[in-house]
Amino acid sequence: MEEKFLADSMLGRLAKWLRVLGYDTVYLRAHGSGSIEDIIREGRFFLSREKKLEYVYNNTIIIDADCVGDQLTELKEKMSLLPDRSHWFTMCLICNTFLKNADPDEARNNVPEYVFYSNLSEIRFCPSCIRYYWQGSHRKRMARQIEEWGFV
Ligand SMILES: [Zn+2]
């Protein structure tokens, strides 16, 4: 997706769900002064719950909602985001790296057998932290959740 984000330490769940939706999102665990500006300069929107930061940093979006579903809706409205289902589940949820299609021989050794044989073309992996991802009940639950939030 075109938009990239930097989420502050109070928006960890939002950061995770933005990755699920295919948005490149850096999560800031602790504020180190200066680093926020550097990361925004990479072309990211800064998502924060601290109203006072709105005028401190460029491209800052203040998130008022408390629940992650409402936060997504708020962000979608404030930025006129155009969600695209084809981008869902394309990023590593742990380290924010774009996933690649797994080589079948590699995948065979790294996922449970039943997954390998039922998801042959759907197995992806993170080239950075070497985690494997596939279509399963967990992903279906997340997709349903996104639909319930109306982020489609
Ligand atoms: Zn990763």
Tab-separated table of N, CA and C and ligand atoms in Angstrom:
chain	number	residue	atom	x	y	z
A	1	MET	N	0.846	-1.178	0.000
A	1	MET	CA	0.000	0.000	0.000
A	1	MET	C	0.886	1.233	0.000
A	2	GLU	N	0.334	2.303	-0.505
A	2	GLU	CA	1.103	3.529	-0.682
A	2	GLU	C	1.496	4.177	0.650
A	3	GLU	N	0.533	4.257	1.568
A	3	GLU	CA	0.788	4.958	2.822
A	3	GLU	C	1.649	4.105	3.753
A	4	LYS	N	2.589	4.785	4.410
A	4	LYS	CA	3.434	4.102	5.390
A	4	LYS	C	3.296	4.839	6.718
A	5	PHE	N	3.424	4.080	7.809
A	5	PHE	CA	3.142	4.676	9.107
A	5	PHE	C	4.242	4.435	10.130
A	6	LEU	N	4.200	5.297	11.126
A	6	LEU	CA	4.991	5.117	12.335
A	6	LEU	C	3.982	5.226	13.480
A	7	ALA	N	3.835	4.164	14.257
A	7	ALA	CA	2.852	4.183	15.343
A	7	ALA	C	3.563	4.382	16.673
A	8	ASP	N	3.023	5.249	17.522
A	8	ASP	CA	3.693	5.467	18.797
A	8	ASP	C	3.428	4.320	19.758
A	9	SER	N	4.097	4.340	20.888
A	9	SER	CA	4.103	3.178	21.782
A	9	SER	C	2.715	2.836	22.326
A	10	MET	N	1.774	3.766	22.267
A	10	MET	CA	0.427	3.470	22.775
A	10	MET	C	-0.481	2.874	21.707
A	11	LEU	N	0.059	2.629	20.525
A	11	LEU	CA	-0.773	2.131	19.421
A	11	LEU	C	-0.247	0.807	18.862
A	12	GLY	N	0.179	-0.052	19.768
A	12	GLY	CA	0.749	-1.335	19.349
A	12	GLY	C	-0.239	-2.224	18.599
A	13	ARG	N	-1.475	-2.257	19.091
A	13	ARG	CA	-2.464	-3.125	18.416
A	13	ARG	C	-2.809	-2.559	17.049
A	14	LEU	N	-2.915	-1.248	16.973
A	14	LEU	CA	-3.203	-0.629	15.677
A	14	LEU	C	-2.064	-0.935	14.694
A	15	ALA	N	-0.833	-0.854	15.182
A	15	ALA	CA	0.322	-1.150	14.317
A	15	ALA	C	0.229	-2.572	13.772
A	16	LYS	N	-0.112	-3.509	14.643
A	16	LYS	CA	-0.205	-4.903	14.215
A	16	LYS	C	-1.275	-5.069	13.134
A	17	TRP	N	-2.423	-4.442	13.361
A	17	TRP	CA	-3.519	-4.609	12.387
A	17	TRP	C	-3.224	-3.883	11.082
A	18	LEU	N	-2.503	-2.792	11.144
A	18	LEU	CA	-2.131	-2.126	9.889
A	18	LEU	C	-1.224	-3.045	9.068
A	19	ARG	N	-0.350	-3.762	9.753
A	19	ARG	CA	0.494	-4.737	9.035
A	19	ARG	C	-0.360	-5.844	8.440
A	20	VAL	N	-1.339	-6.321	9.203
A	20	VAL	CA	-2.245	-7.349	8.665
A	20	VAL	C	-2.862	-6.848	7.359
A	21	LEU	N	-3.211	-5.569	7.327
A	21	LEU	CA	-3.876	-4.981	6.163
A	21	LEU	C	-2.896	-4.628	5.043
A	22	GLY	N	-1.621	-4.835	5.290
A	22	GLY	CA	-0.629	-4.618	4.242
A	22	GLY	C	0.041	-3.252	4.260
A	23	TYR	N	-0.109	-2.528	5.368
A	23	TYR	CA	0.552	-1.231	5.475
A	23	TYR	C	1.883	-1.377	6.213
A	24	ASP	N	2.914	-0.859	5.602
A	24	ASP	CA	4.250	-0.829	6.194
A	24	ASP	C	4.190	0.090	7.423
A	25	THR	N	4.312	-0.497	8.605
A	25	THR	CA	4.116	0.269	9.839
A	25	THR	C	5.217	-0.007	10.853
A	26	VAL	N	5.981	1.012	11.151
A	26	VAL	CA	7.004	0.899	12.186
A	26	VAL	C	6.338	1.189	13.524
A	27	TYR	N	6.655	0.380	14.513
A	27	TYR	CA	6.091	0.576	15.850
A	27	TYR	C	7.194	1.093	16.767
A	28	LEU	N	6.905	2.222	17.368
A	28	LEU	CA	7.885	2.875	18.224
A	28	LEU	C	7.691	2.396	19.654
A	29	ARG	N	8.604	1.625	20.164
A	29	ARG	CA	8.418	1.096	21.521
A	29	ARG	C	8.738	2.145	22.576
A	30	ALA	N	9.776	2.887	22.381
A	30	ALA	CA	10.133	3.927	23.352
A	30	ALA	C	10.527	5.173	22.575
A	31	HIS	N	10.211	6.297	23.137
A	31	HIS	CA	10.556	7.550	22.460
A	31	HIS	C	12.038	7.859	22.642
A	32	GLY	N	12.760	7.865	21.567
A	32	GLY	CA	14.124	8.381	21.622
A	32	GLY	C	14.067	9.711	20.905
A	33	SER	N	14.453	10.756	21.540
A	33	SER	CA	14.270	12.068	20.912
A	33	SER	C	15.056	12.126	19.607
A	34	GLY	N	14.432	12.730	18.617
A	34	GLY	CA	15.116	12.828	17.328
A	34	GLY	C	14.726	11.717	16.385
A	35	SER	N	14.584	10.489	16.900
A	35	SER	CA	14.361	9.382	15.979
A	35	SER	C	13.008	9.488	15.272
A	36	ILE	N	12.013	10.068	15.953
A	36	ILE	CA	10.699	10.192	15.326
A	36	ILE	C	10.812	11.020	14.044
A	37	GLU	N	11.513	12.130	14.165
A	37	GLU	CA	11.667	12.982	12.982
A	37	GLU	C	12.359	12.239	11.844
A	38	ASP	N	13.391	11.492	12.180
A	38	ASP	CA	14.109	10.749	11.140
A	38	ASP	C	13.180	9.770	10.437
A	39	ILE	N	12.352	9.092	11.224
A	39	ILE	CA	11.486	8.065	10.633
A	39	ILE	C	10.385	8.719	9.795
A	40	ILE	N	9.864	9.862	10.267
A	40	ILE	CA	8.845	10.565	9.479
A	40	ILE	C	9.445	11.017	8.148
A	41	ARG	N	10.700	11.406	8.207
A	41	ARG	CA	11.363	11.878	6.989
A	41	ARG	C	11.459	10.774	5.930
A	42	GLU	N	11.375	9.519	6.347
A	42	GLU	CA	11.362	8.407	5.368
A	42	GLU	C	10.058	8.399	4.571
A	43	GLY	N	9.132	9.276	4.925
A	43	GLY	CA	7.863	9.315	4.205
A	43	GLY	C	6.745	8.609	4.936
A	44	ARG	N	6.815	8.621	6.267
A	44	ARG	CA	5.769	7.954	7.051
A	44	ARG	C	4.860	8.964	7.732
A	45	PHE	N	3.614	8.555	7.925
A	45	PHE	CA	2.701	9.334	8.745
A	45	PHE	C	2.864	8.862	10.187
A	46	PHE	N	2.931	9.818	11.089
A	46	PHE	CA	3.115	9.492	12.504
A	46	PHE	C	1.744	9.405	13.174
A	47	LEU	N	1.441	8.238	13.719
A	47	LEU	CA	0.159	8.025	14.391
A	47	LEU	C	0.391	8.110	15.895
A	48	SER	N	-0.323	8.995	16.561
A	48	SER	CA	-0.086	9.177	17.985
A	48	SER	C	-1.392	9.424	18.720
A	49	ARG	N	-1.396	9.111	20.006
A	49	ARG	CA	-2.553	9.436	20.836
A	49	ARG	C	-2.324	10.722	21.621
A	50	GLU	N	-1.130	11.260	21.519
A	50	GLU	CA	-0.816	12.478	22.294
A	50	GLU	C	-1.124	13.714	21.470
A	51	LYS	N	-2.223	14.359	21.845
A	51	LYS	CA	-2.688	15.518	21.064
A	51	LYS	C	-1.612	16.592	20.912
A	52	LYS	N	-0.812	16.753	21.945
A	52	LYS	CA	0.162	17.833	21.889
A	52	LYS	C	1.233	17.615	20.806
A	53	LEU	N	1.334	16.394	20.321
A	53	LEU	CA	2.362	16.137	19.300
A	53	LEU	C	1.923	16.551	17.893
A	54	GLU	N	0.638	16.869	17.767
A	54	GLU	CA	0.124	17.194	16.440
A	54	GLU	C	0.916	18.326	15.777
A	55	TYR	N	1.352	19.277	16.592
A	55	TYR	CA	2.052	20.422	16.014
A	55	TYR	C	3.565	20.350	16.218
A	56	VAL	N	4.016	19.207	16.738
A	56	VAL	CA	5.459	19.043	16.961
A	56	VAL	C	6.103	18.413	15.724
A	57	TYR	N	5.420	17.414	15.188
A	57	TYR	CA	5.977	16.697	14.038
A	57	TYR	C	5.108	16.887	12.806
A	58	ASN	N	5.755	16.879	11.660
A	58	ASN	CA	5.013	16.921	10.398
A	58	ASN	C	4.223	15.622	10.230
A	59	ASN	N	3.205	15.676	9.398
A	59	ASN	CA	2.461	14.466	9.015
A	59	ASN	C	2.007	13.627	10.203
A	60	THR	N	1.521	14.294	11.233
A	60	THR	CA	1.061	13.576	12.420
A	60	THR	C	-0.463	13.457	12.397
A	61	ILE	N	-0.930	12.235	12.659
A	61	ILE	CA	-2.370	11.988	12.731
A	61	ILE	C	-2.668	11.595	14.175
A	62	ILE	N	-3.511	12.348	14.834
A	62	ILE	CA	-3.867	12.025	16.217
A	62	ILE	C	-5.038	11.049	16.201
A	63	ILE	N	-4.872	9.953	16.928
A	63	ILE	CA	-5.909	8.931	17.008
A	63	ILE	C	-6.645	9.089	18.342
A	64	ASP	N	-7.939	9.337	18.277
A	64	ASP	CA	-8.726	9.561	19.496
A	64	ASP	C	-9.392	8.285	20.003
A	65	ALA	N	-9.777	7.395	19.111
A	65	ALA	CA	-10.549	6.213	19.506
A	65	ALA	C	-9.721	5.294	20.397
A	66	ASP	N	-10.419	4.523	21.235
A	66	ASP	CA	-9.739	3.644	22.182
A	66	ASP	C	-9.583	2.215	21.669
A	67	CYS	N	-10.614	1.698	20.993
A	67	CYS	CA	-10.543	0.312	20.530
A	67	CYS	C	-9.901	0.281	19.149
A	68	VAL	N	-9.194	-0.800	18.889
A	68	VAL	CA	-8.426	-0.856	17.648
A	68	VAL	C	-9.326	-0.800	16.413
A	69	GLY	N	-10.514	-1.427	16.493
A	69	GLY	CA	-11.426	-1.367	15.345
A	69	GLY	C	-11.847	0.064	15.040
A	70	ASP	N	-12.157	0.814	16.118
A	70	ASP	CA	-12.543	2.219	15.940
A	70	ASP	C	-11.353	3.054	15.471
A	71	GLN	N	-10.172	2.691	15.939
A	71	GLN	CA	-8.971	3.427	15.512
A	71	GLN	C	-8.749	3.273	14.006
A	72	LEU	N	-8.979	2.047	13.511
A	72	LEU	CA	-8.824	1.812	12.071
A	72	LEU	C	-9.834	2.638	11.280
A	73	THR	N	-11.074	2.645	11.775
A	73	THR	CA	-12.110	3.427	11.098
A	73	THR	C	-11.751	4.913	11.109
A	74	GLU	N	-11.280	5.380	12.256
A	74	GLU	CA	-10.896	6.784	12.383
A	74	GLU	C	-9.780	7.136	11.384
A	75	LEU	N	-8.786	6.261	11.332
A	75	LEU	CA	-7.655	6.504	10.430
A	75	LEU	C	-8.109	6.480	8.969
A	76	LYS	N	-8.968	5.521	8.665
A	76	LYS	CA	-9.478	5.406	7.298
A	76	LYS	C	-10.180	6.691	6.888
A	77	GLU	N	-10.972	7.246	7.817
A	77	GLU	CA	-11.709	8.477	7.493
A	77	GLU	C	-10.787	9.687	7.417
A	78	LYS	N	-9.885	9.802	8.385
A	78	LYS	CA	-8.999	10.966	8.404
A	78	LYS	C	-8.072	11.020	7.198
A	79	MET	N	-7.681	9.843	6.714
A	79	MET	CA	-6.715	9.819	5.606
A	79	MET	C	-7.327	9.407	4.277
A	80	SER	N	-8.635	9.182	4.278
A	80	SER	CA	-9.316	8.675	3.082
A	80	SER	C	-8.579	7.468	2.505
A	81	LEU	N	-8.262	6.527	3.375
A	81	LEU	CA	-7.563	5.321	2.918
A	81	LEU	C	-8.483	4.484	2.039
A	82	LEU	N	-7.898	3.825	1.075
A	82	LEU	CA	-8.659	2.923	0.216
A	82	LEU	C	-8.148	1.506	0.445
A	83	PRO	N	-8.743	0.813	1.401
A	83	PRO	CA	-8.262	-0.540	1.711
A	83	PRO	C	-8.369	-1.451	0.485
A	84	ASP	N	-7.435	-2.357	0.381
A	84	ASP	CA	-7.409	-3.264	-0.761
A	84	ASP	C	-7.118	-4.676	-0.246
A	85	ARG	N	-8.141	-5.485	-0.352
A	85	ARG	CA	-8.070	-6.838	0.187
A	85	ARG	C	-6.877	-7.638	-0.359
A	86	SER	N	-6.451	-7.324	-1.570
A	86	SER	CA	-5.348	-8.098	-2.143
A	86	SER	C	-4.030	-7.835	-1.400
A	87	HIS	N	-4.024	-6.811	-0.540
A	87	HIS	CA	-2.800	-6.525	0.221
A	87	HIS	C	-2.812	-7.125	1.621
A	88	TRP	N	-3.941	-7.693	1.999
A	88	TRP	CA	-4.001	-8.293	3.332
A	88	TRP	C	-2.996	-9.447	3.423
A	89	PHE	N	-2.416	-9.607	4.585
A	89	PHE	CA	-1.518	-10.729	4.866
A	89	PHE	C	-0.308	-10.770	3.935
A	90	THR	N	0.208	-9.618	3.597
A	90	THR	CA	1.407	-9.600	2.748
A	90	THR	C	2.636	-9.129	3.527
A	91	MET	N	2.442	-8.816	4.820
A	91	MET	CA	3.575	-8.328	5.611
A	91	MET	C	3.811	-9.207	6.821
A	92	CYS	N	5.055	-9.262	7.250
A	92	CYS	CA	5.378	-9.973	8.486
A	92	CYS	C	4.851	-9.149	9.659
A	93	LEU	N	4.045	-9.796	10.494
A	93	LEU	CA	3.432	-9.066	11.614
A	93	LEU	C	4.441	-8.783	12.717
A	94	ILE	N	5.535	-9.515	12.703
A	94	ILE	CA	6.530	-9.353	13.757
A	94	ILE	C	7.549	-8.273	13.406
A	95	CYS	N	8.055	-8.301	12.177
A	95	CYS	CA	9.156	-7.376	11.892
A	95	CYS	C	8.865	-6.417	10.739
A	96	ASN	N	7.625	-6.404	10.235
A	96	ASN	CA	7.240	-5.387	9.243
A	96	ASN	C	8.032	-5.480	7.943
A	97	THR	N	8.206	-6.701	7.447
A	97	THR	CA	8.906	-6.908	6.187
A	97	THR	C	7.919	-7.529	5.201
A	98	PHE	N	8.014	-7.159	3.915
A	98	PHE	CA	7.125	-7.773	2.936
A	98	PHE	C	7.461	-9.254	2.760
A	99	LEU	N	6.405	-10.074	2.765
A	99	LEU	CA	6.597	-11.518	2.644
A	99	LEU	C	6.894	-11.903	1.210
A	100	LYS	N	7.569	-13.032	1.062
A	100	LYS	CA	7.833	-13.581	-0.273
A	100	LYS	C	7.187	-14.955	-0.367
A	101	ASN	N	6.942	-15.373	-1.594
A	101	ASN	CA	6.439	-16.732	-1.769
A	101	ASN	C	7.543	-17.703	-1.391
A	102	ALA	N	7.167	-18.712	-0.644
A	102	ALA	CA	8.168	-19.658	-0.179
A	102	ALA	C	8.508	-20.659	-1.276
A	103	ASP	N	9.752	-21.013	-1.340
A	103	ASP	CA	10.186	-22.082	-2.215
A	103	ASP	C	9.623	-23.394	-1.644
A	104	PRO	N	8.964	-24.209	-2.487
A	104	PRO	CA	8.309	-25.414	-1.938
A	104	PRO	C	9.248	-26.310	-1.139
A	105	ASP	N	10.472	-26.468	-1.597
A	105	ASP	CA	11.389	-27.350	-0.858
A	105	ASP	C	11.723	-26.793	0.519
A	106	GLU	N	11.874	-25.476	0.567
A	106	GLU	CA	12.158	-24.844	1.859
A	106	GLU	C	10.936	-24.933	2.765
A	107	ALA	N	9.766	-24.645	2.179
A	107	ALA	CA	8.541	-24.636	2.977
A	107	ALA	C	8.283	-26.011	3.588
A	108	ARG	N	8.552	-27.045	2.813
A	108	ARG	CA	8.263	-28.405	3.288
A	108	ARG	C	8.953	-28.669	4.636
A	109	ASN	N	10.130	-28.105	4.796
A	109	ASN	CA	10.871	-28.343	6.043
A	109	ASN	C	10.505	-27.392	7.167
A	110	ASN	N	9.676	-26.403	6.851
A	110	ASN	CA	9.441	-25.362	7.851
A	110	ASN	C	8.001	-25.172	8.286
A	111	VAL	N	7.091	-25.932	7.693
A	111	VAL	CA	5.697	-25.832	8.133
A	111	VAL	C	5.195	-27.252	8.409
A	112	PRO	N	4.123	-27.381	9.210
A	112	PRO	CA	3.575	-28.721	9.452
A	112	PRO	C	3.156	-29.378	8.133
A	113	GLU	N	3.228	-30.694	8.095
A	113	GLU	CA	2.959	-31.427	6.860
A	113	GLU	C	1.574	-31.125	6.284
A	114	TYR	N	0.564	-31.105	7.156
A	114	TYR	CA	-0.804	-30.884	6.647
A	114	TYR	C	-0.935	-29.506	6.020
A	115	VAL	N	-0.182	-28.547	6.544
A	115	VAL	CA	-0.216	-27.196	5.975
A	115	VAL	C	0.433	-27.207	4.600
A	116	PHE	N	1.553	-27.884	4.532
A	116	PHE	CA	2.283	-27.920	3.268
A	116	PHE	C	1.420	-28.494	2.149
A	117	TYR	N	0.730	-29.594	2.439
A	117	TYR	CA	-0.028	-30.238	1.371
A	117	TYR	C	-1.359	-29.564	1.073
A	118	SER	N	-1.881	-28.815	1.998
A	118	SER	CA	-3.159	-28.155	1.712
A	118	SER	C	-3.002	-26.708	1.257
A	119	ASN	N	-1.814	-26.157	1.383
A	119	ASN	CA	-1.625	-24.740	1.050
A	119	ASN	C	-0.473	-24.506	0.076
A	120	LEU	N	-0.177	-25.491	-0.707
A	120	LEU	CA	1.054	-25.474	-1.485
A	120	LEU	C	1.419	-24.117	-2.093
A	121	SER	N	0.438	-23.454	-2.714
A	121	SER	CA	0.780	-22.214	-3.417
A	121	SER	C	0.630	-20.982	-2.529
A	122	GLU	N	0.189	-21.206	-1.316
A	122	GLU	CA	-0.171	-20.068	-0.459
A	122	GLU	C	0.832	-19.818	0.655
A	123	ILE	N	1.925	-20.551	0.657
A	123	ILE	CA	2.856	-20.407	1.780
A	123	ILE	C	3.847	-19.292	1.473
A	124	ARG	N	3.931	-18.352	2.400
A	124	ARG	CA	4.872	-17.250	2.242
A	124	ARG	C	5.814	-17.224	3.438
A	125	PHE	N	6.920	-16.539	3.259
A	125	PHE	CA	7.825	-16.438	4.396
A	125	PHE	C	8.423	-15.044	4.469
A	126	CYS	N	8.891	-14.729	5.661
A	126	CYS	CA	9.517	-13.431	5.890
A	126	CYS	C	11.023	-13.592	5.695
A	127	PRO	N	11.592	-12.873	4.709
A	127	PRO	CA	13.020	-13.025	4.455
A	127	PRO	C	13.888	-12.449	5.578
A	128	SER	N	13.279	-11.681	6.443
A	128	SER	CA	14.059	-11.058	7.503
A	128	SER	C	14.137	-11.933	8.758
A	129	CYS	N	12.974	-12.382	9.251
A	129	CYS	CA	13.014	-13.191	10.485
A	129	CYS	C	12.693	-14.661	10.213
A	130	ILE	N	12.546	-15.030	8.931
A	130	ILE	CA	12.348	-16.432	8.515
A	130	ILE	C	11.155	-17.083	9.219
A	131	ARG	N	10.056	-16.350	9.331
A	131	ARG	CA	8.820	-16.952	9.808
A	131	ARG	C	7.982	-17.334	8.590
A	132	TYR	N	7.227	-18.423	8.731
A	132	TYR	CA	6.366	-18.859	7.634
A	132	TYR	C	4.917	-18.487	7.926
A	133	TYR	N	4.220	-18.109	6.869
A	133	TYR	CA	2.808	-17.706	7.000
A	133	TYR	C	1.989	-18.485	5.979
A	134	TRP	N	0.795	-18.865	6.382
A	134	TRP	CA	-0.081	-19.571	5.441
A	134	TRP	C	-1.529	-19.304	5.789
A	135	GLN	N	-2.377	-19.673	4.854
A	135	GLN	CA	-3.816	-19.537	5.022
A	135	GLN	C	-4.280	-20.570	6.038
A	136	GLY	N	-4.855	-20.140	7.128
A	136	GLY	CA	-5.339	-21.087	8.127
A	136	GLY	C	-6.471	-20.460	8.907
A	137	SER	N	-6.883	-21.146	9.978
A	137	SER	CA	-8.042	-20.662	10.718
A	137	SER	C	-7.759	-19.306	11.373
A	138	HIS	N	-6.513	-19.088	11.787
A	138	HIS	CA	-6.147	-17.824	12.413
A	138	HIS	C	-6.341	-16.677	11.423
A	139	ARG	N	-5.881	-16.900	10.201
A	139	ARG	CA	-6.013	-15.847	9.192
A	139	ARG	C	-7.481	-15.595	8.848
A	140	LYS	N	-8.253	-16.670	8.796
A	140	LYS	CA	-9.695	-16.514	8.509
A	140	LYS	C	-10.375	-15.683	9.584
A	141	ARG	N	-9.981	-15.942	10.831
A	141	ARG	CA	-10.558	-15.165	11.938
A	141	ARG	C	-10.201	-13.683	11.802
A	142	MET	N	-8.962	-13.428	11.429
A	142	MET	CA	-8.547	-12.028	11.281
A	142	MET	C	-9.294	-11.357	10.132
A	143	ALA	N	-9.480	-12.092	9.042
A	143	ALA	CA	-10.204	-11.522	7.897
A	143	ALA	C	-11.637	-11.183	8.293
A	144	ARG	N	-12.245	-12.083	9.075
A	144	ARG	CA	-13.616	-11.848	9.518
A	144	ARG	C	-13.677	-10.600	10.411
A	145	GLN	N	-12.668	-10.479	11.259
A	145	GLN	CA	-12.608	-9.330	12.153
A	145	GLN	C	-12.508	-8.016	11.354
A	146	ILE	N	-11.690	-8.020	10.334
A	146	ILE	CA	-11.532	-6.814	9.506
A	146	ILE	C	-12.866	-6.462	8.848
A	147	GLU	N	-13.561	-7.504	8.378
A	147	GLU	CA	-14.861	-7.261	7.752
A	147	GLU	C	-15.858	-6.691	8.756
A	148	GLU	N	-15.823	-7.220	9.982
A	148	GLU	CA	-16.744	-6.704	11.006
A	148	GLU	C	-16.461	-5.238	11.318
A	149	TRP	N	-15.212	-4.868	11.283
A	149	TRP	CA	-14.860	-3.466	11.527
A	149	TRP	C	-15.194	-2.567	10.341
A	150	GLY	N	-15.508	-3.204	9.223
A	150	GLY	CA	-15.858	-2.419	8.039
A	150	GLY	C	-14.658	-1.832	7.313
A	151	PHE	N	-13.492	-2.416	7.573
A	151	PHE	CA	-12.291	-1.875	6.916
A	151	PHE	C	-12.081	-2.587	5.582
A	152	VAL	N	-13.055	-2.482	4.718
A	152	VAL	CA	-12.956	-3.181	3.424
A	152	VAL	C	-13.349	-2.233	2.307
B	1	ZN	ZN	9.598	-11.035	9.908
